[in-house]
Coordinates of C-alpha atoms and ligand atoms in Angstrom, one line a residue:
M11 CA 25.5 2.8 49.6
V12 CA 26.6 4.7 46.7
K13 CA 24.4 7.3 44.9
I14 CA 23.5 8.1 41.7
C15 CA 21.5 11.2 40.6
C16 CA 20.7 11.5 36.9
I17 CA 19.5 15.0 35.6
G18 CA 17.2 14.6 32.8
A19 CA 14.6 12.0 32.9
G20 CA 14.3 11.7 29.2
Y21 CA 14.5 9.2 26.7
V22 CA 18.2 8.5 28.0
G23 CA 18.2 9.1 31.0
G24 CA 14.9 7.4 32.2
P25 CA 15.9 3.8 30.9
T26 CA 19.8 3.8 31.7
M27 CA 18.8 4.3 34.9
A28 CA 16.3 2.0 35.3
V29 CA 18.2 -0.5 34.5
I30 CA 21.4 0.9 36.6
A31 CA 18.6 0.4 39.7
L32 CA 17.6 -2.9 38.5
K33 CA 21.2 -4.7 38.1
C34 CA 22.8 -2.8 41.0
P35 CA 20.3 -3.3 43.8
A36 CA 22.9 -2.0 46.3
I37 CA 23.0 1.5 44.3
E38 CA 20.4 4.0 44.9
V39 CA 19.2 5.7 42.1
A40 CA 17.4 9.3 41.5
V41 CA 16.2 10.6 38.4
V42 CA 15.5 14.7 38.4
D43 CA 14.0 17.1 36.2
I44 CA 12.7 20.3 36.0
S45 CA 10.1 19.0 34.2
V46 CA 6.9 18.7 36.5
P47 CA 4.4 16.7 34.1
R48 CA 7.5 14.2 32.8
I49 CA 8.0 12.8 36.5
A50 CA 4.5 13.0 37.0
A51 CA 4.4 10.4 34.4
W52 CA 7.3 8.3 35.3
N53 CA 5.8 7.5 38.7
S54 CA 2.5 7.0 37.2
D55 CA 1.3 3.9 35.6
Q56 CA 1.8 5.7 31.9
L57 CA 5.9 6.1 31.5
P58 CA 6.4 9.3 29.3
I59 CA 8.2 7.1 27.1
Y60 CA 7.3 4.0 25.2
E61 CA 10.1 1.5 25.4
P62 CA 9.5 -2.3 25.2
G63 CA 10.3 -4.0 28.5
L64 CA 10.9 -0.8 30.2
D65 CA 7.4 -1.0 32.7
E66 CA 8.4 -3.9 34.0
I67 CA 11.5 -2.6 35.0
V68 CA 10.4 0.3 36.3
K69 CA 7.6 -1.2 38.3
Q70 CA 9.8 -3.4 39.6
C71 CA 12.8 -1.0 41.1
R72 CA 10.4 2.1 41.6
G73 CA 10.2 3.0 45.5
K74 CA 13.1 0.5 46.2
N75 CA 16.4 1.9 44.8
L76 CA 14.8 3.8 41.9
F77 CA 13.3 7.1 42.5
F78 CA 11.9 10.0 40.1
S79 CA 11.7 13.3 41.6
T80 CA 11.6 17.2 41.0
A81 CA 13.6 18.0 44.0
V82 CA 16.8 18.3 41.4
E83 CA 18.8 20.1 44.0
K84 CA 18.4 17.8 47.0
H85 CA 19.3 14.8 44.8
V86 CA 22.2 16.3 43.3
A87 CA 23.7 17.3 46.8
E88 CA 23.2 13.7 48.1
A89 CA 24.7 11.8 45.0
D90 CA 28.3 10.6 44.5
I91 CA 27.9 10.2 40.7
I92 CA 25.8 12.5 38.9
F93 CA 24.9 11.9 35.5
V94 CA 24.0 14.6 33.0
S95 CA 21.3 13.6 30.4
V96 CA 19.8 16.9 29.4
N97 CA 19.1 18.0 26.3
T98 CA 21.0 19.4 23.6
P99 CA 19.7 20.7 20.7
T100 CA 21.4 21.9 17.5
K101 CA 21.1 25.9 18.4
T102 CA 18.3 27.6 16.3
R103 CA 19.9 31.2 16.3
G104 CA 22.9 32.9 16.9
L105 CA 26.9 31.9 15.9
G106 CA 26.6 28.3 14.9
A107 CA 23.0 28.1 14.3
G108 CA 21.7 25.2 12.3
K109 CA 24.9 23.4 13.2
A110 CA 26.1 24.1 17.0
A111 CA 24.9 22.2 19.8
D112 CA 23.4 24.5 21.8
L113 CA 24.8 23.4 25.4
T114 CA 22.0 26.1 27.6
Y115 CA 20.4 23.0 29.2
W116 CA 24.0 21.3 30.0
E117 CA 25.4 25.0 31.5
S118 CA 22.7 25.5 33.7
A119 CA 23.1 22.0 35.1
A120 CA 26.8 22.1 35.7
R121 CA 26.1 25.9 37.3
M122 CA 23.2 24.0 39.5
I123 CA 25.7 21.2 40.6
A124 CA 28.4 23.7 41.6
D125 CA 25.9 25.7 43.4
V126 CA 24.6 22.9 45.8
S127 CA 27.5 20.3 45.9
K128 CA 28.8 20.0 49.5
S129 CA 30.8 16.9 48.9
D130 CA 33.3 15.7 46.2
K131 CA 31.3 14.5 43.2
I132 CA 31.8 12.3 39.8
V133 CA 29.8 14.2 36.7
V134 CA 29.4 11.8 34.3
E135 CA 28.2 13.4 30.2
K136 CA 25.7 10.9 29.4
S137 CA 24.0 13.1 26.5
T138 CA 25.7 13.7 23.4
V139 CA 28.2 17.0 23.3
P140 CA 30.7 18.6 21.3
V141 CA 34.2 17.2 21.5
K142 CA 35.6 19.4 24.6
T143 CA 32.6 20.0 26.3
A144 CA 34.0 17.8 29.1
E145 CA 36.7 20.5 29.5
A146 CA 34.0 23.7 29.5
I147 CA 32.1 21.6 32.3
E148 CA 34.8 21.4 34.4
K149 CA 35.9 25.1 34.1
I150 CA 32.7 26.1 35.5
L151 CA 32.8 23.6 38.5
A152 CA 36.0 24.2 39.0
H153 CA 35.9 28.3 39.0
N154 CA 32.8 27.7 41.4
S155 CA 34.0 24.9 43.6
K156 CA 34.6 26.3 47.1
G157 CA 37.2 23.3 47.9
I158 CA 35.1 20.4 46.4
K159 CA 36.3 18.3 44.1
Y160 CA 35.0 17.2 40.8
Q161 CA 36.0 14.4 38.5
I162 CA 34.2 14.5 34.9
L163 CA 33.9 11.7 32.8
S164 CA 32.5 11.1 29.2
N165 CA 30.2 7.8 29.1
P166 CA 28.3 8.3 26.1
E167 CA 25.0 6.3 25.3
F168 CA 24.6 3.9 22.6
L169 CA 21.4 2.7 23.4
A170 CA 19.0 2.8 20.4
E171 CA 15.2 3.8 20.6
G172 CA 12.5 0.8 20.6
T173 CA 15.4 -1.7 21.9
A174 CA 16.8 0.7 24.4
I175 CA 16.3 -1.8 27.3
E176 CA 17.8 -4.4 25.4
D177 CA 20.6 -2.3 24.4
L178 CA 21.7 -1.4 28.0
F179 CA 21.2 -5.3 29.3
K180 CA 23.9 -6.2 26.5
P181 CA 25.7 -3.3 25.3
D182 CA 28.1 -3.9 22.5
R183 CA 30.8 -1.6 24.7
V184 CA 30.4 0.7 27.1
L185 CA 32.9 3.6 26.8
I186 CA 34.2 5.9 29.7
G187 CA 36.9 8.7 28.9
G188 CA 38.4 10.6 31.9
R189 CA 41.4 12.8 32.5
E190 CA 44.6 10.7 32.4
T191 CA 45.7 11.7 36.2
P192 CA 45.3 9.6 39.3
D193 CA 41.8 11.4 40.3
G194 CA 40.8 10.9 36.6
Q195 CA 41.6 7.1 36.6
K196 CA 39.9 6.8 39.8
A197 CA 36.8 8.3 39.1
I198 CA 36.9 6.0 35.5
Q199 CA 37.2 2.7 38.1
A200 CA 34.3 4.2 40.6
L201 CA 31.9 4.1 37.2
K202 CA 33.2 1.1 35.7
A203 CA 32.5 -0.9 38.9
V204 CA 29.1 0.4 38.7
Y205 CA 28.4 -1.5 34.9
A206 CA 30.6 -4.4 36.2
N207 CA 27.6 -5.5 38.1
W208 CA 26.1 -6.8 34.6
V209 CA 28.8 -5.6 31.6
P210 CA 31.7 -8.4 31.0
E211 CA 34.7 -6.6 31.6
D212 CA 36.0 -7.0 27.8
R213 CA 33.3 -4.7 26.5
I214 CA 34.0 -1.4 29.2
I215 CA 36.7 0.6 27.5
T216 CA 38.3 3.4 29.1
T217 CA 39.6 6.3 27.0
N218 CA 40.8 9.5 27.4
L219 CA 38.1 12.5 27.4
W220 CA 38.4 13.8 23.9
S221 CA 38.2 9.9 22.4
A222 CA 34.8 9.4 24.5
E223 CA 33.1 12.6 23.3
L224 CA 34.3 12.0 19.9
S225 CA 33.6 8.7 19.3
K226 CA 30.0 9.1 20.3
L227 CA 29.4 11.4 17.2
A228 CA 31.8 9.1 15.0
A229 CA 29.4 6.6 16.0
N230 CA 26.3 8.2 14.6
A231 CA 28.1 9.5 11.9
F232 CA 29.3 6.0 10.2
L233 CA 25.6 4.6 10.8
A234 CA 23.8 7.7 9.1
Q235 CA 26.8 7.2 6.9
R236 CA 25.4 3.8 6.1
I237 CA 22.0 4.3 5.4
S238 CA 22.6 7.1 3.1
S239 CA 25.0 5.1 1.1
V240 CA 22.3 2.4 0.6
N241 CA 19.8 5.2 0.2
A242 CA 21.9 6.6 -2.7
M243 CA 22.1 3.0 -4.0
S244 CA 18.3 2.8 -3.8
A245 CA 18.1 5.5 -6.7
L246 CA 20.6 3.6 -8.9
C247 CA 18.5 0.6 -8.7
E248 CA 15.5 2.2 -9.2
A249 CA 16.9 3.7 -12.5
T250 CA 18.9 0.2 -13.6
G251 CA 16.6 -2.4 -12.8
A252 CA 19.0 -3.5 -9.7
N253 CA 17.2 -4.7 -6.4
I254 CA 18.3 -2.8 -3.5
S255 CA 17.8 -6.0 -1.1
E256 CA 19.7 -8.0 -3.3
V257 CA 22.8 -5.6 -3.4
S258 CA 22.4 -5.0 0.5
H259 CA 22.4 -8.7 0.8
A260 CA 25.3 -9.3 -1.5
V261 CA 27.4 -6.3 -0.1
G262 CA 26.7 -7.3 3.6
K263 CA 28.2 -10.9 3.0
D264 CA 31.7 -9.1 3.3
T265 CA 32.5 -9.6 6.7
R266 CA 34.6 -6.2 6.6
I267 CA 31.2 -4.7 5.7
G268 CA 28.6 -6.6 7.8
P269 CA 25.0 -7.1 7.1
K270 CA 23.5 -4.8 9.8
F271 CA 22.0 -1.5 9.2
L272 CA 21.8 -1.7 4.9
N273 CA 17.9 -1.5 4.7
A274 CA 16.6 0.9 2.6
S275 CA 14.2 3.5 3.8
V276 CA 12.8 6.7 2.9
G277 CA 15.4 8.5 5.0
F278 CA 16.9 8.1 8.7
G279 CA 14.9 10.3 11.4
G280 CA 15.8 10.4 15.4
S281 CA 17.1 12.5 17.6
C282 CA 20.8 11.7 16.9
F283 CA 22.0 11.3 13.3
Q284 CA 21.2 14.5 12.1
K285 CA 22.0 16.7 15.0
D286 CA 25.2 14.8 15.5
I287 CA 26.6 14.9 12.1
L288 CA 25.7 19.0 12.1
N289 CA 27.6 18.9 15.2
L290 CA 30.6 17.2 13.7
V291 CA 30.0 19.2 10.5
Y292 CA 30.1 22.6 13.2
I293 CA 33.5 21.3 14.8
C294 CA 35.2 20.4 11.6
E295 CA 34.6 24.0 10.7
C296 CA 35.3 25.7 13.7
N297 CA 39.1 23.2 13.6
G298 CA 39.6 24.6 9.5
L299 CA 39.0 21.5 8.4
P300 CA 36.0 22.1 5.6
E301 CA 37.0 19.4 3.1
V302 CA 36.3 16.8 6.2
A303 CA 32.7 19.2 7.2
D304 CA 31.9 18.7 3.3
Y305 CA 32.1 15.0 3.3
W306 CA 29.7 14.6 6.5
K307 CA 27.4 17.2 5.2
Q308 CA 26.7 15.1 2.2
V309 CA 25.5 12.0 4.4
I310 CA 22.1 14.7 5.5
K311 CA 22.6 15.9 2.0
V312 CA 21.7 12.4 0.4
N313 CA 18.9 12.0 3.5
D314 CA 17.2 14.9 2.5
Y315 CA 17.2 13.9 -1.1
Q316 CA 15.8 10.4 0.1
K317 CA 12.5 12.4 1.3
S318 CA 12.3 14.5 -1.3
R319 CA 12.4 11.9 -4.0
F320 CA 9.9 9.9 -2.6
V321 CA 7.5 12.6 -2.2
N322 CA 8.0 13.4 -5.9
R323 CA 8.0 9.5 -7.0
V324 CA 4.1 10.1 -5.2
V325 CA 3.2 13.1 -7.0
S326 CA 4.7 11.9 -10.5
S327 CA 2.7 8.6 -10.1
M328 CA -0.5 9.9 -9.7
F329 CA -0.4 11.9 -12.7
N330 CA 1.5 14.6 -11.3
T331 CA -1.2 15.7 -9.1
V332 CA -2.6 14.7 -5.5
S333 CA -4.1 18.2 -4.9
G334 CA -7.4 17.1 -3.3
K335 CA -6.6 13.5 -3.3
K336 CA -6.9 11.5 0.0
I337 CA -3.6 9.7 1.2
A338 CA -3.2 7.6 3.9
I339 CA 0.1 7.7 5.8
L340 CA 0.9 4.5 7.6
G341 CA 3.4 5.4 10.4
F342 CA 4.8 8.7 11.5
A343 CA 7.5 7.6 14.0
F344 CA 11.0 7.6 13.2
K345 CA 11.2 3.5 13.2
K346 CA 8.9 1.2 14.7
D347 CA 8.8 0.1 18.6
T348 CA 8.9 3.8 19.7
G349 CA 6.1 6.9 20.0
D350 CA 9.1 9.1 18.7
T351 CA 8.6 11.7 15.7
R352 CA 11.8 13.8 16.3
E353 CA 13.4 14.3 12.7
T354 CA 11.1 11.8 11.3
A355 CA 11.3 11.3 7.5
A356 CA 7.3 11.5 8.2
I357 CA 7.1 15.2 8.8
D358 CA 8.8 16.1 5.5
V359 CA 7.3 13.7 3.7
C360 CA 3.8 15.0 5.2
N361 CA 4.8 18.4 4.7
G362 CA 5.6 17.8 0.9
L363 CA 2.7 16.4 0.0
L364 CA 0.5 19.0 2.0
G365 CA 2.5 21.7 -0.4
D366 CA 1.2 19.6 -3.2
K367 CA -2.5 20.0 -1.6
A368 CA -2.7 16.9 -0.7
H369 CA -5.7 15.3 1.7
L370 CA -3.3 13.3 4.7
S371 CA -5.2 10.9 6.9
I372 CA -2.2 9.5 9.4
Y373 CA -1.9 6.2 11.1
D374 CA 0.3 5.1 13.9
L375 CA 0.5 2.9 16.7
Q376 CA 2.3 5.2 19.2
V377 CA 2.1 8.8 18.1
T378 CA -0.7 10.6 19.5
E379 CA -2.3 13.0 17.5
E380 CA -1.4 16.3 19.6
Q381 CA 2.1 15.0 18.8
I382 CA 1.4 14.9 15.4
R383 CA 0.1 18.1 14.7
R384 CA 2.7 19.9 16.5
D385 CA 5.0 18.2 14.6
L386 CA 3.3 19.1 11.2
S387 CA 2.9 22.9 12.3
M388 CA 6.2 23.3 13.5
K389 CA 8.8 25.5 12.1
K390 CA 11.1 23.5 10.2
F391 CA 14.8 24.6 10.5
D392 CA 17.0 24.6 7.5
W393 CA 20.3 23.2 8.5
D394 CA 22.0 24.4 5.2
H395 CA 20.2 28.2 5.1
P396 CA 19.5 29.0 9.0
I397 CA 16.2 30.6 8.1
H398 CA 13.0 29.5 9.6
L399 CA 10.6 28.3 6.9
Q400 CA 7.2 28.5 7.3
P401 CA 5.1 26.5 9.1
M402 CA 1.6 24.2 8.4
S403 CA -0.8 27.2 7.5
P404 CA -4.1 26.7 9.0
A405 CA -5.7 25.9 5.7
A406 CA -3.1 22.9 5.4
A407 CA -3.9 21.7 9.1
K408 CA -7.5 21.2 7.8
E409 CA -6.2 18.7 5.5
V410 CA -4.6 16.5 8.0
S411 CA -7.0 13.9 10.2
V412 CA -5.6 11.2 11.9
A413 CA -7.1 7.5 11.9
W414 CA -7.3 4.6 14.7
D415 CA -6.4 2.3 12.2
A416 CA -4.9 1.9 8.9
Y417 CA -8.0 0.6 7.4
E418 CA -9.8 3.9 8.3
A419 CA -6.9 5.5 7.3
A420 CA -6.9 3.8 3.5
K421 CA -10.7 4.0 3.4
G422 CA -11.5 6.2 0.1
A423 CA -7.6 7.2 -0.5
H424 CA -5.9 7.5 -3.8
G425 CA -2.9 6.3 -2.4
I426 CA -1.2 4.6 0.8
C427 CA 2.6 5.6 1.7
I428 CA 4.0 3.5 4.6
L429 CA 6.7 5.5 6.2
T430 CA 7.4 3.4 9.5
E431 CA 8.2 -0.5 9.8
W432 CA 5.8 -1.4 12.2
D433 CA 5.1 -5.5 12.1
E434 CA 1.5 -4.7 11.6
F435 CA 1.8 -2.9 8.3
K436 CA 3.2 -6.1 7.1
T437 CA -0.2 -8.7 8.2
L438 CA -3.1 -6.3 7.0
D439 CA -5.6 -7.3 4.9
Y440 CA -4.7 -5.8 1.9
K441 CA -7.5 -7.0 -0.3
K442 CA -9.9 -5.4 1.9
I443 CA -7.9 -2.4 2.1
Y444 CA -7.8 -2.5 -2.1
D445 CA -11.4 -2.9 -1.7
S446 CA -12.2 0.2 -0.1
M447 CA -9.8 2.5 -1.9
Q448 CA -9.8 4.8 -5.0
K449 CA -8.8 3.3 -8.3
P450 CA -6.0 3.1 -9.3
A451 CA -5.0 2.4 -5.9
F452 CA -1.2 3.4 -5.3
L453 CA 0.9 1.8 -2.5
F454 CA 4.3 3.3 -1.9
D455 CA 6.3 1.5 0.4
G456 CA 9.2 3.6 2.2
R457 CA 10.5 0.8 4.4
N458 CA 10.1 -2.3 1.9
V459 CA 7.6 -4.1 4.2
V460 CA 5.1 -5.5 2.3
D461 CA 5.3 -8.3 -0.1
A462 CA 4.7 -6.2 -3.4
G463 CA 4.5 -9.2 -5.8
K464 CA 1.1 -10.4 -3.8
L465 CA -0.5 -6.9 -3.7
R466 CA 0.1 -6.4 -7.3
E467 CA -1.7 -9.6 -7.7
I468 CA -4.6 -7.5 -5.7
G469 CA -4.3 -4.8 -7.7
F470 CA -2.1 -2.2 -6.5
I471 CA 0.3 0.2 -8.2
V472 CA 3.1 -0.6 -5.9
Y473 CA 6.6 1.5 -5.1
S474 CA 9.1 -0.5 -3.1
I475 CA 12.3 1.7 -2.4
G476 CA 15.2 0.9 -4.4
K477 CA 13.0 -1.8 -6.3
P478 CA 12.5 -2.4 -10.1
L479 CA 9.6 -0.1 -11.1
D480 CA 6.2 -1.3 -12.4
S481 CA 5.8 -0.6 -15.8
W482 CA 2.9 1.8 -14.6
L483 CA 6.0 4.0 -12.6
K484 CA 8.3 3.4 -15.5
D485 CA 6.1 5.5 -17.7
M486 CA 5.6 8.3 -14.9
P487 CA 9.1 9.1 -14.3
A488 CA 9.7 11.0 -11.0
V489 CA 11.7 14.5 -11.3
A490 CA 14.4 14.4 -8.8
Ligands
UDX26 C1 20.8 6.0 17.1 C2 21.8 5.0 17.3 O1 21.6 3.5 16.8 C3 22.4 4.5 18.6 O2 23.5 4.1 18.9 C4 22.4 6.3 19.4 O3 22.5 6.0 21.0 C5 21.3 7.1 18.8 O4 21.2 7.0 17.5 P1 18.1 6.1 17.5 O5 18.1 6.8 16.4 O6 17.0 5.6 18.5 O7 19.5 5.7 17.8 O8 17.7 4.7 16.2 P2 18.4 4.0 15.0 O9 17.8 2.3 14.8 O10 19.8 3.9 15.0 O11 17.5 4.2 13.6 C6 18.2 5.5 13.3 C7 17.3 5.9 12.0 O12 17.5 5.3 10.7 C8 15.5 5.2 11.9 O13 15.0 6.4 11.6 C9 15.7 4.0 11.2 O14 14.5 4.0 10.7 C10 16.9 4.2 10.1 N1 17.1 3.3 9.7 C11 18.0 2.7 10.6 C12 17.2 3.2 8.3 O15 16.6 3.8 7.7 N2 17.8 2.0 7.8 C13 18.7 0.9 8.5 O16 19.0 0.0 8.1 C14 18.7 1.1 10.1
UDX27 C1 40.3 -4.5 -2.7 C2 38.9 -5.1 -2.4 O1 39.2 -5.6 -0.7 C3 38.8 -6.6 -2.4 O2 37.6 -7.0 -2.1 C4 38.5 -6.4 -4.1 O3 38.3 -7.6 -5.3 C5 40.0 -5.4 -5.1 O4 39.6 -4.3 -4.1 P1 42.8 -4.8 -2.8 O5 42.7 -3.3 -3.5 O6 43.6 -5.4 -3.4 O7 41.5 -5.3 -2.5 O8 43.3 -4.4 -1.6 P2 42.8 -3.8 0.0 O9 43.2 -4.3 1.2 O10 41.2 -3.7 0.1 O11 43.2 -2.3 0.0 C6 42.7 -1.5 -0.7 C7 43.7 0.1 -0.3 O12 43.1 0.6 1.1 C8 45.2 -0.3 0.1 O13 45.8 0.6 -0.5 C9 45.2 -0.2 1.5 O14 46.1 0.0 2.2 C10 43.7 0.7 1.9 N1 43.0 0.7 3.4 C11 42.5 -0.9 3.5 C12 43.3 1.3 4.4 O15 44.1 2.4 4.2 N2 43.0 1.0 5.4 C13 42.3 -0.1 6.0 O16 41.2 0.0 6.9 C14 42.6 -1.1 4.7
ADP28 P1 17.4 12.6 25.4 O1 16.5 12.1 24.5 O2 18.8 13.2 25.2 O3 17.4 11.4 26.8 P2 15.1 14.6 26.2 O4 14.8 15.6 25.9 O5 14.3 13.3 26.0 O6 16.6 14.0 25.8 O7 15.3 14.5 28.0 C1 16.1 15.5 28.5 C2 15.3 16.1 29.8 O8 16.1 16.6 30.8 C3 14.2 16.9 29.6 O9 13.2 16.3 30.4 C4 14.4 18.0 30.2 O10 13.4 18.8 31.0 C5 15.3 17.5 31.4 N1 16.1 18.9 31.7 C6 16.9 19.8 30.9 N2 17.5 21.1 31.5 C7 17.4 20.2 33.1 C8 18.3 20.8 34.1 N3 18.8 22.1 34.5 N4 17.7 20.2 35.3 C9 17.0 18.9 34.9 N5 16.9 18.6 34.1 C10 16.6 19.0 33.0

C-alpha cells in the first residue's frame, strides 16, 4: 500500500488529501500538522475550514484511509510520498520584507523530513513557493541525507476556495514538475499514477521543476491581472456612463479572451493573489528585471485603488462625512462560500470607513465575530513601504458591532455596503430593510449582486461598481 503524508492541514492540504483518499482507496493518507487545535477540529464534526462538499468526504474516509494527526515525525517516516503544504506568508521583516515569501515553515519541514526519514522519499511541493525553492529544499535534504534518496517534485495546487472539491474532482490540469533525470522522471510517474485514479491523462501536464513553480505564480498573476483590468475599466465606465457588465460581456465573447473572471468588484482578496504577485515582483527585482517587476506591481496598485475608490464613493455620497453614521457591512469574507478573510477587501474598506469615524455593523454568513475583530485590529503591512501601519485603536474597536443577520445589521443604518457576493444578498427583503433605515438610504454594491433598478424604485440611492451613476452620485463626485 502506498502511503502518503501531507505536512500542513490547511486550506490546501486538508481538501486535497481528502479527495486523494476518496479517489484512491488503496492509498493511506495521513494529514499532519503542528497545530493541535487544527488537527482536533479535523477529527471532529466541526471541520476547521468551510468548503462545500468537504464534510461528506471527510466523514466517508476518516478512520479508513484518511487520518489527521499531530504525530508529524511518525507519519513522515512511514510515508513514500510527502506533500508539503505549509504556509508561506510574505516576509514582514528583513531582506525582501513586504515582497519575498517567508520560507521558515518550509525549511523547518524539510529539515524535519531529513531528520526522521529512514527510506527513500518523494517530496512534493504543494504550497506556492518562489521559483527555485525546490533546489534549496533539495540541498537541505541532500546535505542531511544519511544515504537516503530524495526526489523533489513541484505539484502546485490550483483549487479555488469555495469550489475546492469541484476543482479537485475535475481539475483543468494537474501540473507535475520534476528533475529531467531518470530518477526524477520515475518520481513524476509515481505521482502521476496517484492522480490517474480520477484525472484523465491528457490533463496531467509534466514539466521541469522551474516551469512548474513559475506556472503557479504566473497563473495567479494572470488571473489577478484580469480582475485589475476589469476594475480599472469599471472606474472609466462610471466616468463615461458605460456599463461594466455590458463591456465585460462583449469583451468576454472574444474566444481569445473568454468570459470567465471578468466580474468587476470592490477588489480581489484571498491568500494567494497579492502574495504571489509580490513574490513574482521580488523575483523579477532579484533577477535584474525592474520593468517586469513594475508591470506586475501595477496589478496590486489598481486593486488598492479600487478599494480606496469605493471608500471615497461611500463617504462623498453621504455628504462627505460618515462620522457617527451607522453603516451596515454585508459580507466580510474575500469571496462567497468561504469563511476565509485573508486579504479580504472588506478589511481595507472597513478600516477606511472607521478612519472617517463611521459606526460599522458587520454581517457575514461564515466569518465569526472573533475573526472580524482580529482582522480589524491587526497591523496592516504596506507592501509598497514596508512599515507597519497603526492597528485599529481601542476607540475604533468600539465602533464595530457584529450582527447576526442582514436585517439587524441594516436597522437604523444610513448606508449599506455589500462587500461579498453571498447569494443571500440577492434575495433579501430590501423593502423591509429600506423601511428600517435612516433616509436618504444608500446602498453601495461592491459586487453587483442587487437589482439596482428595483432598489431605486423602493427609494434607495444605489451605487453599483462600474455602472451608470444615479444623478445623486453624479452631483457628489468622489475624490479619487
Ligand atoms: C485563487 C485561484 O483562482 C486559484 O487557482 C489558486 O489556486 C488560488 O488563488 P482563490 O483565491 O481561492 O483562488 O479564489 P478566486 O476565486 O480566484 O478569487 C480571488 C479573488 O478575486 C476573490 O476576492 C474574488 O472575489 C475576486 N474576483 C474573482 C473578482 O473580483 N472578480 C472575478 O471575476 C473573479
Ligand atoms: C487585432 C485584433 O486581434 C482584432 O480583433 C482587431 O480588430 C484589430 O487588432 P491584428 O492587429 O490584425 O488584429 O492582428 P492580431 O492577430 O491581433 O495580432 C496583433 C499583434 O500581436 C501582431 O503583431 C502579432 O504578431 C502579435 N501577437 C499576437 C503576439 O505577439 N502574440 C500572440 O500570442 C498573438
Ligand atoms: P494554505 O492556505 O496554503 O493551505 P494554511 O495556513 O491554511 O495554508 O495551512 C498551513 C498549515 O501548515 C497550518 O495549519 C500550519 O500549522 C501548518 N504547518 C506549518 N509549519 C508546519 C510544520 N513544520 N509541520 C507541520 N505543520 C506545519
